[in-house]
XYZ file of N, CA and C in Angstrom:
504
model
N 0.818 -0.813 0.457
C 0.426 -0.025 -0.119
C 0.899 1.210 0.031
N 0.010 2.507 -0.127
C 1.136 3.728 -0.273
C 1.788 3.970 1.031
N 0.817 3.773 1.892
C 1.574 3.850 3.647
C 2.869 3.184 3.914
N 2.323 1.759 3.262
C 3.680 1.309 4.031
C 4.956 1.302 2.908
N 4.579 1.926 1.534
C 5.892 2.326 1.033
C 6.417 3.566 1.485
N 5.944 4.065 2.191
C 5.899 5.740 2.338
C 6.863 5.514 3.682
N 6.783 4.365 4.750
C 7.431 4.276 5.941
C 8.771 3.732 5.721
N 9.397 4.317 6.795
C 10.793 3.711 6.539
C 11.728 3.648 5.728
N 12.039 4.779 4.820
C 12.353 4.844 3.416
C 13.924 5.389 3.988
N 15.053 4.631 4.009
C 16.361 4.774 3.886
C 17.066 5.687 3.099
N 18.288 6.680 3.510
C 18.596 7.622 2.884
C 19.970 7.344 1.878
N 20.379 5.341 2.155
C 21.613 5.083 1.509
C 21.169 4.866 0.271
N 20.645 5.573 -0.381
C 20.170 5.121 -1.945
C 21.934 5.795 -3.008
N 22.117 5.443 -3.618
C 23.096 6.255 -4.722
C 22.628 6.632 -5.952
N 22.600 7.965 -5.383
C 21.771 9.292 -6.044
C 22.588 10.580 -6.505
N 22.259 10.947 -7.364
C 23.113 12.296 -7.937
C 21.876 13.301 -8.006
N 22.686 14.509 -7.880
C 21.368 15.655 -7.373
C 21.392 16.157 -9.180
N 20.070 16.694 -9.450
C 20.074 17.481 -10.746
C 19.141 18.462 -10.113
N 19.734 19.676 -10.967
C 18.843 20.932 -10.921
C 18.511 21.591 -12.276
N 16.820 21.559 -12.627
C 16.490 21.979 -13.902
C 16.336 23.454 -13.938
N 16.698 23.977 -14.973
C 16.788 25.777 -15.348
C 15.416 25.865 -16.196
N 15.134 24.830 -16.820
C 13.817 24.951 -17.339
C 12.674 24.760 -16.719
N 12.799 23.972 -15.982
C 11.324 23.951 -15.004
C 11.562 24.013 -13.497
N 12.773 24.930 -13.476
C 13.097 25.399 -11.980
C 12.950 24.722 -10.776
N 13.775 23.519 -10.593
C 13.630 22.546 -9.759
C 14.926 21.844 -9.509
N 15.088 21.416 -8.440
C 16.348 20.245 -8.004
C 16.083 19.174 -7.271
N 16.413 18.130 -7.578
C 15.750 16.477 -7.082
C 16.830 15.848 -7.069
N 16.972 14.715 -6.124
C 17.714 13.764 -6.540
C 17.712 12.394 -7.324
N 18.263 12.129 -8.124
C 18.127 11.090 -9.010
C 19.035 9.965 -9.161
N 18.220 8.624 -9.037
C 19.064 7.628 -8.967
C 20.568 7.732 -9.918
N 21.630 7.331 -9.672
C 22.443 7.592 -10.439
C 22.710 6.533 -11.777
N 21.872 5.552 -11.772
C 21.835 4.640 -12.991
C 20.516 5.173 -14.000
N 20.313 6.201 -13.237
C 18.918 6.884 -14.550
C 19.574 7.915 -15.486
N 19.491 8.098 -17.060
C 20.381 8.859 -17.761
C 20.068 10.557 -17.753
N 20.441 11.256 -18.280
C 20.142 12.836 -18.349
C 18.578 12.596 -18.783
N 18.189 13.592 -18.417
C 16.369 13.594 -18.706
C 16.149 13.876 -20.199
N 15.102 13.419 -20.446
C 14.968 13.434 -21.901
C 13.553 14.459 -21.519
N 13.910 15.595 -22.405
C 13.079 16.954 -22.583
C 11.970 17.287 -23.162
N 10.513 17.525 -22.839
C 9.680 17.898 -23.405
C 8.787 18.854 -23.155
N 8.842 19.743 -23.927
C 8.184 21.391 -23.092
C 6.848 21.588 -24.836
N 5.645 21.953 -23.602
C 4.826 22.428 -24.720
C 3.908 23.208 -24.594
N 2.718 23.522 -24.716
C 2.281 24.713 -24.061
C 1.358 24.861 -22.615
N 1.058 23.663 -22.799
C 0.124 23.574 -21.180
C 1.317 22.254 -20.561
N 1.827 21.701 -20.809
C 2.631 20.449 -20.162
C 4.043 20.388 -20.612
N 5.226 20.682 -19.869
C 6.638 20.685 -19.811
C 6.946 19.319 -18.987
N 7.854 18.560 -19.247
C 8.211 17.746 -18.339
C 9.414 17.258 -19.097
N 10.132 16.531 -17.707
C 11.288 16.055 -18.022
C 11.401 14.378 -17.325
N 12.026 13.268 -18.362
C 11.949 12.361 -17.785
C 13.263 11.386 -17.774
N 13.588 10.921 -16.469
C 14.612 10.188 -15.992
C 14.374 8.490 -16.230
N 15.055 7.639 -16.801
C 14.625 6.647 -17.276
C 16.422 5.833 -16.883
N 15.784 4.785 -15.983
C 17.121 3.366 -15.886
C 17.726 3.144 -16.907
N 19.298 3.317 -17.139
C 20.042 2.724 -18.508
C 20.433 1.663 -18.212
N 20.381 1.179 -17.228
C 20.896 -0.697 -16.880
C 20.183 -1.625 -17.910
N 19.325 -1.344 -17.858
C 17.822 -2.159 -18.531
C 17.385 -1.519 -20.149
N 16.991 -2.493 -20.805
C 16.560 -2.142 -21.967
C 15.017 -1.937 -22.066
N 14.576 -0.963 -22.662
C 13.224 -0.623 -22.318
C 12.053 -1.643 -22.616
N 12.285 -2.744 -23.237
C 11.409 -3.724 -23.881
C 11.806 -4.446 -22.491
N 12.474 -4.810 -21.694
C 12.291 -5.498 -20.443
C 11.572 -4.866 -19.239
N 11.692 -3.702 -19.482
C 10.965 -3.173 -18.417
C 11.943 -1.894 -17.561
N 11.761 -1.136 -17.547
C 12.507 0.514 -16.357
C 11.739 1.066 -15.688
N 12.398 1.495 -14.888
C 12.079 2.720 -13.859
C 12.011 3.655 -14.387
N 10.877 4.393 -14.368
C 11.129 5.887 -14.834
C 10.734 7.115 -13.386
N 11.219 7.994 -13.512
C 11.125 9.005 -12.889
C 10.791 10.458 -13.319
N 9.559 10.794 -13.629
C 9.194 12.120 -14.475
C 8.652 13.702 -13.894
N 9.341 13.890 -14.019
C 8.892 16.103 -13.164
C 8.060 16.411 -14.671
N 6.826 17.014 -14.117
C 5.849 18.144 -15.238
C 5.651 18.855 -14.451
N 5.359 19.791 -15.297
C 4.680 21.230 -15.230
C 3.286 21.557 -15.701
N 2.275 21.863 -15.342
C 1.052 21.838 -16.062
C 0.743 23.375 -15.577
N 0.610 24.029 -16.736
C 0.223 25.332 -16.635
C -1.131 25.523 -17.227
N -1.903 25.996 -15.921
C -3.163 26.128 -16.191
C -3.312 27.486 -15.983
N -4.473 28.034 -16.564
C -4.599 29.415 -16.944
C -5.942 29.627 -16.748
N -7.035 28.497 -15.889
C -8.406 28.749 -15.895
C -8.336 29.104 -14.295
N -9.391 29.260 -13.579
C -9.673 29.896 -12.199
C -9.101 28.925 -11.330
N -8.780 29.329 -10.088
C -7.622 28.534 -9.279
C -8.323 27.402 -8.783
N -8.010 26.168 -8.906
C -8.917 25.037 -8.549
C -7.905 24.128 -7.199
N -8.703 23.717 -6.817
C -8.270 22.683 -5.272
C -7.323 21.385 -6.213
N -6.387 21.254 -5.273
C -5.337 20.108 -5.961
C -6.473 18.863 -6.238
N -7.035 18.207 -5.673
C -8.141 17.395 -5.874
C -8.751 17.567 -7.507
N -9.231 18.458 -7.807
C -10.272 19.147 -8.780
C -8.803 19.317 -9.804
N -7.828 19.448 -9.777
C -6.679 19.578 -10.820
C -6.655 18.151 -10.993
N -6.059 17.520 -10.278
C -5.546 16.345 -10.635
C -6.615 15.557 -11.367
N -8.080 15.599 -10.635
C -9.130 14.842 -11.529
C -9.439 15.328 -13.443
N -9.124 16.793 -12.906
C -9.004 17.191 -14.669
C -7.706 16.727 -15.598
N -6.358 16.928 -14.973
C -5.300 15.854 -15.600
C -5.784 14.363 -15.813
N -6.113 13.550 -15.054
C -5.734 12.099 -15.145
C -7.086 12.093 -16.220
N -8.124 12.575 -16.123
C -9.447 12.580 -17.176
C -8.915 12.306 -18.695
N -7.573 12.878 -18.971
C -7.408 13.407 -19.936
C -6.183 12.151 -20.651
N -6.128 11.679 -19.520
C -4.392 10.355 -19.839
C -5.046 9.178 -20.610
N -4.434 8.754 -21.167
C -5.039 7.503 -22.423
C -5.184 6.432 -21.626
N -6.172 5.508 -22.021
C -6.405 4.171 -21.151
C -5.380 3.382 -21.351
N -4.983 2.848 -20.529
C -3.980 2.030 -20.004
C -4.662 0.717 -19.702
N -3.902 -0.485 -20.122
C -4.546 -2.306 -19.904
C -4.525 -1.868 -18.532
N -5.647 -2.757 -18.007
C -5.606 -3.519 -16.450
C -5.202 -1.901 -15.737
N -5.726 -0.930 -15.962
C -5.263 0.249 -14.928
C -6.142 -0.324 -13.905
N -5.810 0.092 -12.754
C -6.361 -0.043 -11.365
C -5.744 0.927 -10.139
N -6.233 2.169 -9.798
C -5.773 2.884 -8.711
C -6.389 2.318 -7.416
N -4.940 2.040 -6.852
C -5.205 1.443 -5.540
C -5.781 2.317 -4.307
N -5.067 3.879 -4.384
C -5.698 4.892 -3.541
C -5.276 6.038 -4.122
N -5.799 6.874 -3.464
C -5.529 8.641 -3.949
C -5.896 9.534 -2.873
N -5.242 10.446 -2.919
C -5.750 11.519 -1.914
C -4.809 12.676 -1.633
N -5.188 13.318 -0.270
C -4.295 14.217 -0.127
C -3.292 14.085 0.847
N -1.622 14.297 0.589
C -0.984 13.845 1.302
C -0.197 14.776 1.938
N 0.884 14.535 2.813
C 2.039 15.484 3.487
C 3.423 14.566 3.429
N 3.328 13.502 2.461
C 4.832 13.053 2.092
C 6.050 13.921 1.677
N 5.376 15.021 0.895
C 6.448 15.692 0.574
C 6.752 17.062 1.108
N 7.467 17.400 1.308
C 7.313 19.056 2.154
C 6.315 19.964 1.739
N 5.357 19.673 0.741
C 4.708 20.431 0.938
C 3.050 19.365 0.641
N 2.191 20.088 0.561
C 1.006 19.674 0.538
C 0.786 19.378 -1.180
N 0.156 17.580 -1.124
C 0.223 17.409 -2.738
C -0.540 16.368 -2.447
N -1.660 15.789 -3.786
C -2.701 14.985 -4.173
C -1.325 13.975 -4.778
N -2.186 12.748 -4.579
C -1.015 11.534 -4.911
C -1.965 10.448 -5.360
N -1.527 9.502 -5.994
C -2.505 8.927 -6.964
C -1.315 7.321 -6.979
N -1.920 5.878 -6.395
C -0.932 4.809 -6.036
C -1.646 4.272 -7.609
N -0.938 3.595 -8.315
C -1.724 2.880 -9.079
C -0.857 1.483 -9.783
N -1.740 0.532 -10.212
C -1.166 -0.525 -11.080
C -1.819 -0.827 -12.633
N -0.718 -0.988 -13.430
C -1.453 -1.156 -14.993
C -0.178 -2.478 -15.586
N -0.668 -2.432 -16.667
C -0.208 -3.048 -17.528
C 0.555 -2.763 -18.987
N 1.470 -2.654 -19.414
C 2.531 -1.958 -20.650
C 3.027 -3.380 -21.267
N 2.819 -3.388 -22.450
C 3.815 -4.641 -23.247
C 3.441 -5.550 -22.225
N 2.309 -6.053 -21.660
C 2.324 -7.624 -21.184
C 3.393 -7.570 -19.746
N 3.640 -6.497 -18.850
C 4.414 -6.284 -18.121
C 3.688 -5.267 -17.046
N 3.919 -5.846 -15.692
C 2.986 -5.228 -14.617
C 3.964 -4.109 -13.801
N 3.171 -2.716 -14.210
C 3.864 -1.622 -13.273
C 3.337 -1.379 -12.531
N 4.270 -0.380 -11.198
C 3.390 0.135 -9.994
C 3.856 1.315 -10.595
N 2.885 2.574 -10.247
C 3.307 4.255 -10.438
C 2.547 4.445 -9.059
N 3.478 5.772 -8.443
C 2.894 6.458 -7.514
C 3.003 8.111 -8.344
N 2.142 8.915 -8.435
C 2.007 10.195 -8.911
C 1.909 11.171 -7.921
N 2.536 12.205 -7.740
C 1.955 13.384 -6.816
C 1.799 14.337 -7.538
N 0.836 15.727 -6.903
C 0.521 16.616 -7.687
C 0.756 17.869 -6.911
N 1.386 18.932 -6.656
C 1.624 20.245 -5.880
C 1.665 21.326 -6.482
N 1.114 22.175 -5.899
C 1.054 23.723 -6.376
C 2.584 24.583 -6.688
N 3.018 24.608 -8.045
C 3.970 25.869 -8.140
C 3.443 27.171 -7.951
N 4.358 27.804 -8.783
C 4.527 29.392 -8.690
C 2.765 29.659 -9.383
N 2.354 30.732 -9.389
C 1.288 31.699 -10.005
C 0.167 30.388 -10.247
N -0.012 30.146 -11.813
C -1.312 29.215 -11.775
C -0.467 27.499 -12.408
N 0.536 27.452 -11.637
C 1.314 26.215 -12.005
C 1.143 25.155 -11.302
N 1.477 23.916 -11.547
C 1.082 22.867 -10.687
C 2.314 21.808 -10.975
N 3.160 21.658 -10.034
C 3.896 20.479 -10.428
C 3.963 18.861 -10.184
N 4.445 18.058 -10.581
C 3.556 16.429 -10.706
C 4.881 16.100 -10.814
N 4.965 14.687 -9.945
C 6.305 13.847 -10.103
C 5.723 12.723 -10.331
N 6.018 11.737 -11.377
C 5.648 10.535 -11.291
C 6.684 9.510 -11.603
N 6.261 8.178 -10.335
C 7.469 7.177 -9.957
C 6.711 5.961 -10.405
N 7.629 5.490 -11.596
C 7.250 4.188 -12.097
C 7.827 2.969 -12.191
N 7.699 2.097 -11.897
C 8.743 0.630 -11.843
C 8.032 -0.694 -11.991
N 8.951 -1.303 -12.534
C 8.137 -2.724 -13.012
C 7.529 -3.848 -11.583
N 6.728 -4.139 -11.509
C 6.285 -5.016 -10.642
C 7.554 -6.296 -10.537
N 8.391 -6.378 -10.268
C 9.018 -7.896 -10.022
C 9.682 -7.979 -8.866
N 10.592 -8.702 -8.622
C 11.332 -9.334 -6.936
C 11.890 -7.962 -6.436
N 11.778 -6.631 -6.753
C 12.615 -5.767 -6.361
C 12.071 -4.216 -6.630
N 10.691 -4.937 -6.645
C 9.859 -3.427 -7.054
C 9.826 -2.458 -5.457
N 9.505 -3.248 -4.580
C 9.578 -2.478 -3.372
C 10.824 -1.833 -3.022
N 11.909 -1.889 -3.189
C 12.960 -1.397 -3.310
C 13.251 -0.076 -3.881
N 12.883 -0.614 -5.296
C 12.958 0.511 -6.404
C 11.760 1.701 -5.983
N 10.754 1.143 -5.697
C 10.177 2.545 -5.342
C 10.300 3.399 -4.223
N 10.402 2.868 -3.247
C 11.059 3.095 -2.051
C 12.208 4.407 -2.146
N 13.248 3.694 -3.185
C 14.496 4.703 -3.991
C 13.790 5.877 -4.752
N 12.695 5.906 -5.157
C 12.328 6.480 -6.097
C 11.410 7.756 -5.289
N 10.608 7.250 -3.949
C 9.575 7.868 -3.197
C 10.973 9.183 -2.430
N 12.031 8.112 -2.024
C 13.060 9.008 -1.441
C 13.747 10.514 -2.566
N 13.722 9.677 -3.570
C 13.976 10.997 -4.475
C 13.144 11.997 -4.898
N 11.723 11.466 -5.046
C 10.613 12.742 -4.925
C 10.590 13.614 -3.549
N 10.880 12.940 -2.603
C 10.718 13.579 -1.384
C 12.087 14.851 -1.267
N 12.955 14.751 -2.051
C 14.143 15.486 -2.070
C 13.874 16.826 -3.050
N 12.561 16.821 -3.740
C 12.489 17.671 -4.817
C 12.122 19.376 -4.027
N 12.519 20.045 -4.697
C 12.889 21.895 -4.331
C 12.425 22.279 -5.332
N 11.702 23.485 -5.515
C 11.207 24.365 -6.425
C 12.547 25.836 -6.165
N 12.757 26.202 -7.149
C 13.717 27.223 -7.309
C 13.182 28.562 -7.649
N 13.580 29.477 -7.000
C 12.832 30.600 -7.223
C 12.985 31.562 -8.788
């Protein structure tokens, strides 16, 4: 469960620090993850970090940081979350285990913890959404293959998510 994954997280992971001047944040990223792939759009900008020790076809862990530029009236985190997730493409066997407000990060966030299938492989994902500056929202999506090491990998990604800091 989300509560089980977010308790007793060690700080003994092999990580490096990354600072984004494009999206104005800093975060720790596992050293085995490559440089970020960047995608900047009108309403959504993102940087994706992918485990480079495996082939994508084998199933890899990912950490994605995104900025959602919202230009409407100010909405709650939950309503913004619902708006974003309603636009996602349908994924095979997608099951939301839990979602809601959390204080896991250093600021209030909305989270979703899900399981789904891609290419015949089962994945687990935890996504956080919180307010950025002005009318922007920041999200962190953590994704990993559900294999024998998935709990360790998810805790590592959760440790990284906890280190995010927005830059002025």
